[in-house]
Tab-separated table of C-alpha atoms in Angstrom:
chain	number	residue	atom	x	y	z
A	1	UNK	CA	-7.114	16.240	8.373
A	2	UNK	CA	-6.369	12.546	8.695
A	3	UNK	CA	-3.253	11.708	10.679
A	4	UNK	CA	-1.731	8.428	11.778
A	5	UNK	CA	0.832	8.087	14.559
A	6	UNK	CA	2.842	4.987	15.364
A	7	UNK	CA	3.914	4.337	18.933
A	8	UNK	CA	5.874	1.647	20.720
A	9	UNK	CA	9.268	0.780	22.190
A	10	UNK	CA	12.242	1.766	20.082
A	11	UNK	CA	14.325	-1.167	21.333
A	12	UNK	CA	13.328	-4.809	21.529
A	13	UNK	CA	15.498	-7.754	22.589
A	14	UNK	CA	16.023	-10.709	20.254
A	15	UNK	CA	13.423	-13.480	20.609
A	16	UNK	CA	10.937	-11.085	22.246
A	17	UNK	CA	7.720	-9.663	20.798
A	18	UNK	CA	7.578	-6.302	19.047
A	19	UNK	CA	4.355	-4.401	19.789
A	20	UNK	CA	3.273	-1.269	17.946
A	21	UNK	CA	0.100	0.809	17.976
A	22	UNK	CA	-1.200	3.192	15.341
A	23	UNK	CA	-3.500	5.963	16.551
A	24	UNK	CA	-5.802	7.433	13.917
A	25	UNK	CA	-7.134	10.984	14.130
A	26	UNK	CA	-9.317	12.834	11.691
A	27	UNK	CA	-11.244	9.749	10.565
A	28	UNK	CA	-12.950	6.826	12.204
A	29	UNK	CA	-11.248	3.480	12.045
A	30	UNK	CA	-14.797	2.163	11.538
A	31	UNK	CA	-14.987	3.899	8.160
A	32	UNK	CA	-16.231	1.088	5.924
A	33	UNK	CA	-14.410	2.500	2.890
A	34	UNK	CA	-10.933	1.819	4.210
A	35	UNK	CA	-8.613	-0.803	5.572
A	36	UNK	CA	-5.541	-0.201	7.743
A	37	UNK	CA	-2.069	-1.456	6.978
A	38	UNK	CA	1.453	-1.915	8.329
A	39	UNK	CA	4.577	-1.546	6.181
A	40	UNK	CA	8.211	-1.659	7.235
A	41	UNK	CA	11.516	-0.439	5.827
A	42	UNK	CA	14.859	-1.819	7.060
A	43	UNK	CA	17.606	0.813	7.186
A	44	UNK	CA	18.775	1.667	3.688
A	45	UNK	CA	16.376	-0.814	2.095
A	46	UNK	CA	12.994	-0.902	0.412
A	47	UNK	CA	9.408	-1.142	1.583
A	48	UNK	CA	7.774	-4.389	2.682
A	49	UNK	CA	4.080	-4.927	3.369
A	50	UNK	CA	3.438	-6.721	6.658
A	51	UNK	CA	-0.324	-6.959	6.930
A	52	UNK	CA	-3.721	-5.319	6.667
A	53	UNK	CA	-6.743	-5.232	8.945
A	54	UNK	CA	-10.364	-4.145	8.554
A	55	UNK	CA	-12.339	-2.632	11.423
A	56	UNK	CA	-14.405	-5.808	11.644
A	57	UNK	CA	-11.251	-7.732	12.466
A	58	UNK	CA	-10.620	-9.353	9.081
A	59	UNK	CA	-6.892	-9.652	8.510
A	60	UNK	CA	-4.522	-10.216	5.608
A	61	UNK	CA	-0.897	-11.094	6.222
A	62	UNK	CA	2.246	-11.276	4.146
A	63	UNK	CA	3.097	-15.003	4.138
A	64	UNK	CA	6.645	-14.073	5.131
A	65	UNK	CA	5.316	-12.928	8.503
A	66	UNK	CA	2.161	-14.964	8.867
A	67	UNK	CA	3.393	-17.300	11.584
A	68	UNK	CA	4.764	-14.432	13.698
A	69	UNK	CA	2.335	-11.547	13.257
A	70	UNK	CA	-0.893	-10.602	14.952
A	71	UNK	CA	-2.984	-7.540	14.176
A	72	UNK	CA	-5.899	-6.146	16.126
A	73	UNK	CA	-8.274	-3.205	16.129
A	74	UNK	CA	-9.541	-1.175	19.085
A	75	UNK	CA	-12.436	0.856	17.739
A	76	UNK	CA	-13.072	2.522	21.100
A	77	UNK	CA	-9.615	4.108	20.965
A	78	UNK	CA	-9.515	4.494	17.169
A	79	UNK	CA	-6.328	2.430	17.113
A	80	UNK	CA	-4.975	-0.652	15.442
A	81	UNK	CA	-2.008	-2.677	16.577
A	82	UNK	CA	0.740	-4.986	15.377
A	83	UNK	CA	2.555	-7.697	17.283
A	84	UNK	CA	5.547	-9.472	15.737
A	85	UNK	CA	6.904	-12.358	17.757
A	86	UNK	CA	10.339	-13.942	18.015
A	87	UNK	CA	12.139	-10.962	16.554
A	88	UNK	CA	15.720	-11.006	15.272
A	89	UNK	CA	18.109	-8.311	14.094
A	90	UNK	CA	16.555	-8.695	10.643
A	91	UNK	CA	13.370	-7.137	12.037
A	92	UNK	CA	15.162	-3.861	12.730
A	93	UNK	CA	13.297	-1.337	10.598
A	94	UNK	CA	11.171	1.762	10.454
A	95	UNK	CA	7.568	0.613	10.861
A	96	UNK	CA	4.823	2.629	9.190
A	97	UNK	CA	1.079	2.452	9.552
A	98	UNK	CA	-1.182	3.702	6.767
A	99	UNK	CA	-4.787	3.957	5.704
A	100	UNK	CA	-5.482	1.621	2.841
A	101	UNK	CA	-7.879	1.913	-0.072
A	102	UNK	CA	-9.011	-1.443	-1.392
A	103	UNK	CA	-11.046	-2.626	-4.367
A	104	UNK	CA	-11.141	-5.656	-6.612
A	105	UNK	CA	-8.245	-4.264	-8.653
A	106	UNK	CA	-6.222	-2.153	-6.281
A	107	UNK	CA	-4.688	-1.748	-2.907
A	108	UNK	CA	-2.896	1.492	-2.089
A	109	UNK	CA	-1.745	3.320	1.009
A	110	UNK	CA	-2.572	6.944	1.789
A	111	UNK	CA	-1.767	8.642	4.034
A	112	UNK	CA	1.139	7.186	5.981
A	113	UNK	CA	2.250	7.802	9.523
A	114	UNK	CA	5.669	9.309	10.122
A	115	UNK	CA	7.092	5.916	11.053
A	116	UNK	CA	8.839	4.622	14.127
A	117	UNK	CA	12.287	3.028	14.227
A	118	UNK	CA	12.428	-0.286	16.042
A	119	UNK	CA	15.855	-1.717	16.762
A	120	UNK	CA	16.269	-5.358	17.752
A	121	UNK	CA	19.333	-5.715	19.938
A	122	UNK	CA	20.355	-7.155	23.259
B	1	UNK	CA	10.866	-10.040	-1.233
B	2	UNK	CA	10.117	-7.416	-3.921
B	3	UNK	CA	8.499	-8.882	-6.997
B	4	UNK	CA	8.318	-5.569	-8.826
B	5	UNK	CA	11.647	-4.585	-10.400
B	6	UNK	CA	12.797	-1.001	-10.775
B	7	UNK	CA	16.134	0.488	-11.891
B	8	UNK	CA	18.266	1.360	-8.848
B	9	UNK	CA	18.834	4.919	-9.999
B	10	UNK	CA	18.017	7.490	-12.645
B	11	UNK	CA	19.348	11.000	-13.026
B	12	UNK	CA	18.727	14.098	-15.069
B	13	UNK	CA	19.479	17.772	-15.292
B	14	UNK	CA	16.975	20.356	-14.103
B	15	UNK	CA	14.184	20.728	-16.624
B	16	UNK	CA	14.742	17.333	-18.207
B	17	UNK	CA	12.319	14.413	-18.329
B	18	UNK	CA	13.109	11.113	-16.644
B	19	UNK	CA	11.178	7.867	-16.526
B	20	UNK	CA	11.200	5.026	-14.016
B	21	UNK	CA	10.101	1.562	-15.046
B	22	UNK	CA	8.374	-1.002	-12.860
B	23	UNK	CA	8.357	-4.571	-14.168
B	24	UNK	CA	6.009	-7.133	-12.680
B	25	UNK	CA	4.518	-10.446	-13.723
B	26	UNK	CA	1.332	-12.309	-14.545
B	27	UNK	CA	0.347	-12.477	-10.878
B	28	UNK	CA	0.359	-8.742	-10.249
B	29	UNK	CA	0.473	-6.015	-12.914
B	30	UNK	CA	-0.080	-8.495	-15.741
B	31	UNK	CA	-3.145	-9.864	-13.965
B	32	UNK	CA	-4.815	-6.479	-14.271
B	33	UNK	CA	-4.080	-5.059	-10.865
B	34	UNK	CA	-3.479	-1.346	-10.720
B	35	UNK	CA	-0.117	0.299	-10.032
B	36	UNK	CA	0.581	3.106	-7.596
B	37	UNK	CA	3.673	5.231	-7.026
B	38	UNK	CA	5.153	6.740	-3.864
B	39	UNK	CA	7.773	9.436	-3.359
B	40	UNK	CA	10.070	9.266	-0.348
B	41	UNK	CA	12.452	12.193	0.201
B	42	UNK	CA	15.389	11.381	2.509
B	43	UNK	CA	14.402	10.861	6.120
B	44	UNK	CA	10.661	11.094	5.528
B	45	UNK	CA	7.715	8.735	5.152
B	46	UNK	CA	6.528	7.677	1.704
B	47	UNK	CA	3.852	9.845	0.135
B	48	UNK	CA	1.326	8.720	-2.474
B	49	UNK	CA	2.274	10.274	-5.813
B	50	UNK	CA	0.162	8.400	-8.382
B	51	UNK	CA	-2.745	6.042	-7.718
B	52	UNK	CA	-4.596	3.634	-9.959
B	53	UNK	CA	-2.014	3.852	-12.731
B	54	UNK	CA	-2.326	7.493	-13.765
B	55	UNK	CA	-4.217	9.526	-11.170
B	56	UNK	CA	-2.635	12.295	-9.117
B	57	UNK	CA	-3.803	13.072	-5.590
B	58	UNK	CA	-4.649	16.675	-4.870
B	59	UNK	CA	-1.508	18.771	-4.583
B	60	UNK	CA	0.735	16.602	-6.760
B	61	UNK	CA	2.085	18.627	-9.712
B	62	UNK	CA	1.094	17.547	-13.209
B	63	UNK	CA	4.806	17.111	-13.963
B	64	UNK	CA	4.293	13.611	-12.573
B	65	UNK	CA	2.461	11.077	-14.711
B	66	UNK	CA	1.969	7.336	-14.703
B	67	UNK	CA	1.178	4.672	-17.228
B	68	UNK	CA	0.678	0.922	-17.327
B	69	UNK	CA	0.939	-1.625	-20.101
B	70	UNK	CA	1.060	-5.396	-19.956
B	71	UNK	CA	3.210	-6.510	-17.052
B	72	UNK	CA	4.919	-3.135	-16.602
B	73	UNK	CA	4.276	0.412	-15.524
B	74	UNK	CA	6.178	3.674	-15.737
B	75	UNK	CA	6.448	6.924	-13.842
B	76	UNK	CA	7.513	10.012	-15.773
B	77	UNK	CA	8.792	13.216	-14.229
B	78	UNK	CA	8.958	16.131	-16.626
B	79	UNK	CA	10.572	19.474	-15.932
B	80	UNK	CA	12.803	17.878	-13.307
B	81	UNK	CA	13.374	20.032	-10.224
B	82	UNK	CA	15.832	19.820	-7.335
B	83	UNK	CA	12.948	19.036	-4.961
B	84	UNK	CA	12.230	15.860	-6.947
B	85	UNK	CA	15.350	14.200	-5.531
B	86	UNK	CA	13.938	11.235	-3.622
B	87	UNK	CA	13.379	7.509	-3.706
B	88	UNK	CA	10.407	6.343	-5.747
B	89	UNK	CA	8.533	3.069	-5.285
B	90	UNK	CA	5.875	1.379	-7.356
B	91	UNK	CA	3.300	-0.837	-5.670
B	92	UNK	CA	0.571	-3.248	-6.736
B	93	UNK	CA	-1.463	-6.211	-5.542
B	94	UNK	CA	-0.156	-9.738	-6.084
B	95	UNK	CA	-2.666	-12.549	-6.123
B	96	UNK	CA	-0.152	-15.267	-5.307
B	97	UNK	CA	0.966	-13.321	-2.244
B	98	UNK	CA	-2.574	-12.350	-1.370
B	99	UNK	CA	-1.517	-8.811	-0.641
B	100	UNK	CA	0.590	-5.834	-1.543
B	101	UNK	CA	3.962	-5.854	-3.261
B	102	UNK	CA	6.366	-2.957	-3.603
B	103	UNK	CA	9.001	-2.264	-6.198
B	104	UNK	CA	12.696	-2.381	-5.415
B	105	UNK	CA	12.872	1.414	-5.406
B	106	UNK	CA	14.602	3.991	-7.617
B	107	UNK	CA	16.736	6.887	-6.444
B	108	UNK	CA	16.268	9.992	-8.564
B	109	UNK	CA	19.197	12.395	-8.651
B	110	UNK	CA	18.993	15.898	-10.085
B	111	UNK	CA	22.367	16.749	-11.584
């Protein structure tokens, strides 16, 4: 059964870099049929796509984050990671990782990790 | 930054049918990209409910159905049950963004 688990610090100071890792079990991150995505949800608000990565290293970013975000894949550990620099209180959110199905007409996310709350505060 | 618009809330009595609309534009749904729906009960992660407009993953009851037309899509829940109380989000691809867009979200309340 495929499972994804986010991990990282729950508290980050303003202007610092937020770093999260998603560990995949039950499937190989090298599976050529899937991509791997990050989505966030500020408290009480909706979902926002951050970015997507393929095992080869190809990346796709939401332009809203493009200048601040870096994604990477570690196939040896079956993990992919997210780094978001220069964070502010507006980056406080639950961060989810998810497996992503992609074709010429669709992108969708299934399954999702349980999410991890990251609070930006001094 | 949502570019897919949903009603903030819908409600219905047990057993009733409710629908949730998702309005997009010519750069996403209207461009032919498929629509997907997620259910998010309070305090939990989103779960895929409908994919590629009208397909249900294994385990999703057939009370849930999706449709798409033009620049919009809809999710219908028939035979509403207390366990259906949750937030629901539509999602598609947007070619001007170059990635995924989510709807604004709809809270379903069972009266």
